[in-house]
């Protein structure tokens, strides 16, 4: 489950920001997870409290916002929603889609004390 290591990276970001910005506790963590990122939101929810234990984010609420997959075809310029990687363009059927969004995972917001 690589989601635990991703959560450890999130915790590192939170703690680095706590040090630089001077806050002592986090009430809410909002993550953006791309629909094409191969990150399982339920696995993040499952491991969140475990990883945040004994940190500035202990007891924080986890909010996950899903970013839909979107792409532009390099052949015909079609802009389309994408629900899985390696799919053909709905207009010209080429496999030259350039993914514009849906692969990301980032800390979007922190609500702190």
PDB file of C-alpha atoms in Angstrom:
ATOM      1  CA  UNK A   1       0.000   0.000   0.000  1.00  0.00           C
ATOM      2  CA  UNK A   2       1.948   3.014  -1.278  1.00  0.00           C
ATOM      3  CA  UNK A   3      -0.685   5.332   0.185  1.00  0.00           C
ATOM      4  CA  UNK A   4       1.028   5.106   3.597  1.00  0.00           C
ATOM      5  CA  UNK A   5       4.266   6.448   2.149  1.00  0.00           C
ATOM      6  CA  UNK A   6       2.290   9.183   0.390  1.00  0.00           C
ATOM      7  CA  UNK A   7       0.710  10.097   3.735  1.00  0.00           C
ATOM      8  CA  UNK A   8       4.164  10.238   5.310  1.00  0.00           C
ATOM      9  CA  UNK A   9       5.128  12.742   2.599  1.00  0.00           C
ATOM     10  CA  UNK A  10       1.981  14.750   3.379  1.00  0.00           C
ATOM     11  CA  UNK A  11       2.929  14.755   7.051  1.00  0.00           C
ATOM     12  CA  UNK A  12       6.399  15.994   6.166  1.00  0.00           C
ATOM     13  CA  UNK A  13       4.859  18.879   4.196  1.00  0.00           C
ATOM     14  CA  UNK A  14       2.552  19.709   7.113  1.00  0.00           C
ATOM     15  CA  UNK A  15       5.388  19.666   9.657  1.00  0.00           C
ATOM     16  CA  UNK A  16       7.694  21.741   7.441  1.00  0.00           C
ATOM     17  CA  UNK A  17       4.953  24.338   7.081  1.00  0.00           C
ATOM     18  CA  UNK A  18       4.223  24.249  10.820  1.00  0.00           C
ATOM     19  CA  UNK A  19       7.890  25.014  11.513  1.00  0.00           C
ATOM     20  CA  UNK A  20       8.115  27.825   8.973  1.00  0.00           C
ATOM     21  CA  UNK A  21       4.701  29.387   9.659  1.00  0.00           C
ATOM     22  CA  UNK A  22       4.493  28.828  13.411  1.00  0.00           C
ATOM     23  CA  UNK A  23       1.260  26.913  13.834  1.00  0.00           C
ATOM     24  CA  UNK A  24       0.936  24.181  16.453  1.00  0.00           C
ATOM     25  CA  UNK A  25      -2.045  22.136  15.297  1.00  0.00           C
ATOM     26  CA  UNK A  26      -3.957  21.283  12.152  1.00  0.00           C
ATOM     27  CA  UNK A  27      -7.738  20.929  12.191  1.00  0.00           C
ATOM     28  CA  UNK A  28      -8.269  19.937   8.559  1.00  0.00           C
ATOM     29  CA  UNK A  29      -6.158  18.672   5.648  1.00  0.00           C
ATOM     30  CA  UNK A  30      -7.541  18.957   2.123  1.00  0.00           C
ATOM     31  CA  UNK A  31      -5.854  16.863  -0.564  1.00  0.00           C
ATOM     32  CA  UNK A  32      -6.409  17.001  -4.307  1.00  0.00           C
ATOM     33  CA  UNK A  33      -6.171  13.535  -5.849  1.00  0.00           C
ATOM     34  CA  UNK A  34      -6.255  13.074  -9.605  1.00  0.00           C
ATOM     35  CA  UNK A  35      -8.696  10.481 -10.903  1.00  0.00           C
ATOM     36  CA  UNK A  36      -5.868   8.995 -12.995  1.00  0.00           C
ATOM     37  CA  UNK A  37      -3.207   9.068 -10.243  1.00  0.00           C
ATOM     38  CA  UNK A  38      -3.571   5.430  -9.126  1.00  0.00           C
ATOM     39  CA  UNK A  39      -3.991   6.671  -5.550  1.00  0.00           C
ATOM     40  CA  UNK A  40      -6.859   5.047  -3.668  1.00  0.00           C
ATOM     41  CA  UNK A  41      -8.751   7.667  -1.615  1.00  0.00           C
ATOM     42  CA  UNK A  42     -10.162   5.015   0.723  1.00  0.00           C
ATOM     43  CA  UNK A  43      -6.660   3.739   1.495  1.00  0.00           C
ATOM     44  CA  UNK A  44      -5.636   7.329   2.315  1.00  0.00           C
ATOM     45  CA  UNK A  45      -8.624   7.674   4.629  1.00  0.00           C
ATOM     46  CA  UNK A  46      -7.783   4.362   6.297  1.00  0.00           C
ATOM     47  CA  UNK A  47      -4.158   5.298   7.013  1.00  0.00           C
ATOM     48  CA  UNK A  48      -4.573   9.016   7.731  1.00  0.00           C
ATOM     49  CA  UNK A  49      -5.123   8.842  11.504  1.00  0.00           C
ATOM     50  CA  UNK A  50      -2.349   6.271  11.884  1.00  0.00           C
ATOM     51  CA  UNK A  51       0.258   8.407  10.117  1.00  0.00           C
ATOM     52  CA  UNK A  52      -0.846  11.687  11.742  1.00  0.00           C
ATOM     53  CA  UNK A  53      -0.657  10.233  15.270  1.00  0.00           C
ATOM     54  CA  UNK A  54       1.742  12.170  17.557  1.00  0.00           C
ATOM     55  CA  UNK A  55       2.046  15.054  15.088  1.00  0.00           C
ATOM     56  CA  UNK A  56       0.627  18.561  14.696  1.00  0.00           C
ATOM     57  CA  UNK A  57      -2.133  16.956  12.608  1.00  0.00           C
ATOM     58  CA  UNK A  58      -3.352  14.463  15.217  1.00  0.00           C
ATOM     59  CA  UNK A  59      -7.163  14.486  15.172  1.00  0.00           C
ATOM     60  CA  UNK A  60      -7.328  16.458  11.921  1.00  0.00           C
ATOM     61  CA  UNK A  61     -10.116  15.854   9.431  1.00  0.00           C
ATOM     62  CA  UNK A  62      -9.098  14.602   5.996  1.00  0.00           C
ATOM     63  CA  UNK A  63     -10.951  16.069   3.022  1.00  0.00           C
ATOM     64  CA  UNK A  64     -10.230  14.616  -0.424  1.00  0.00           C
ATOM     65  CA  UNK A  65     -11.149  16.442  -3.620  1.00  0.00           C
ATOM     66  CA  UNK A  66     -11.020  14.358  -6.799  1.00  0.00           C
ATOM     67  CA  UNK A  67      -9.590  16.107  -9.850  1.00  0.00           C
ATOM     68  CA  UNK A  68     -11.088  14.674 -13.037  1.00  0.00           C
ATOM     69  CA  UNK A  69      -8.921  13.483 -15.883  1.00  0.00           C
ATOM     70  CA  UNK A  70      -8.798  15.776 -18.895  1.00  0.00           C
ATOM     71  CA  UNK A  71      -6.719  15.554 -22.054  1.00  0.00           C
ATOM     72  CA  UNK A  72      -6.061  17.185 -25.411  1.00  0.00           C
ATOM     73  CA  UNK A  73      -5.452  15.094 -28.506  1.00  0.00           C
ATOM     74  CA  UNK A  74      -2.146  15.959 -30.157  1.00  0.00           C
ATOM     75  CA  UNK A  75      -3.495  14.789 -33.537  1.00  0.00           C
ATOM     76  CA  UNK A  76      -6.826  16.587 -33.862  1.00  0.00           C
ATOM     77  CA  UNK A  77      -6.931  19.007 -30.887  1.00  0.00           C
ATOM     78  CA  UNK A  78      -9.999  17.429 -29.310  1.00  0.00           C
ATOM     79  CA  UNK A  79     -10.398  18.265 -25.614  1.00  0.00           C
ATOM     80  CA  UNK A  80     -11.922  15.371 -23.706  1.00  0.00           C
ATOM     81  CA  UNK A  81     -12.579  13.900 -20.289  1.00  0.00           C
ATOM     82  CA  UNK A  82     -10.407  10.861 -19.577  1.00  0.00           C
ATOM     83  CA  UNK A  83     -11.417   8.094 -17.195  1.00  0.00           C
ATOM     84  CA  UNK A  84      -8.386   5.828 -17.596  1.00  0.00           C
ATOM     85  CA  UNK A  85      -4.902   6.082 -19.013  1.00  0.00           C
ATOM     86  CA  UNK A  86      -4.062   4.885 -22.524  1.00  0.00           C
ATOM     87  CA  UNK A  87      -7.438   5.476 -24.090  1.00  0.00           C
ATOM     88  CA  UNK A  88      -7.947   6.651 -27.667  1.00  0.00           C
ATOM     89  CA  UNK A  89      -9.213  10.059 -28.710  1.00  0.00           C
ATOM     90  CA  UNK A  90     -13.007   9.925 -29.029  1.00  0.00           C
ATOM     91  CA  UNK A  91     -12.851  11.906 -32.300  1.00  0.00           C
ATOM     92  CA  UNK A  92      -9.901  10.527 -34.292  1.00  0.00           C
ATOM     93  CA  UNK A  93      -9.151   7.307 -32.331  1.00  0.00           C
ATOM     94  CA  UNK A  94      -5.403   8.082 -32.075  1.00  0.00           C
ATOM     95  CA  UNK A  95      -3.585   7.239 -28.864  1.00  0.00           C
ATOM     96  CA  UNK A  96      -1.883  10.623 -28.688  1.00  0.00           C
ATOM     97  CA  UNK A  97      -3.796  12.186 -25.806  1.00  0.00           C
ATOM     98  CA  UNK A  98      -1.823  14.691 -23.744  1.00  0.00           C
ATOM     99  CA  UNK A  99      -3.083  14.487 -20.156  1.00  0.00           C
ATOM    100  CA  UNK A 100      -3.810  17.960 -18.780  1.00  0.00           C
ATOM    101  CA  UNK A 101      -5.178  17.015 -15.350  1.00  0.00           C
ATOM    102  CA  UNK A 102      -5.980  13.978 -13.265  1.00  0.00           C
ATOM    103  CA  UNK A 103      -2.476  12.728 -12.444  1.00  0.00           C
ATOM    104  CA  UNK A 104      -1.799  15.058  -9.514  1.00  0.00           C
ATOM    105  CA  UNK A 105      -1.760  14.622  -5.783  1.00  0.00           C
ATOM    106  CA  UNK A 106      -1.191  17.719  -3.696  1.00  0.00           C
ATOM    107  CA  UNK A 107      -1.971  19.357  -0.393  1.00  0.00           C
ATOM    108  CA  UNK A 108      -4.596  21.883  -1.380  1.00  0.00           C
ATOM    109  CA  UNK A 109      -5.421  23.509   1.977  1.00  0.00           C
ATOM    110  CA  UNK A 110      -4.647  23.273   5.660  1.00  0.00           C
ATOM    111  CA  UNK A 111      -6.922  24.664   8.352  1.00  0.00           C
ATOM    112  CA  UNK A 112      -4.663  25.390  11.310  1.00  0.00           C
ATOM    113  CA  UNK A 113      -4.786  26.775  14.844  1.00  0.00           C
TER     114      UNK A 113
END
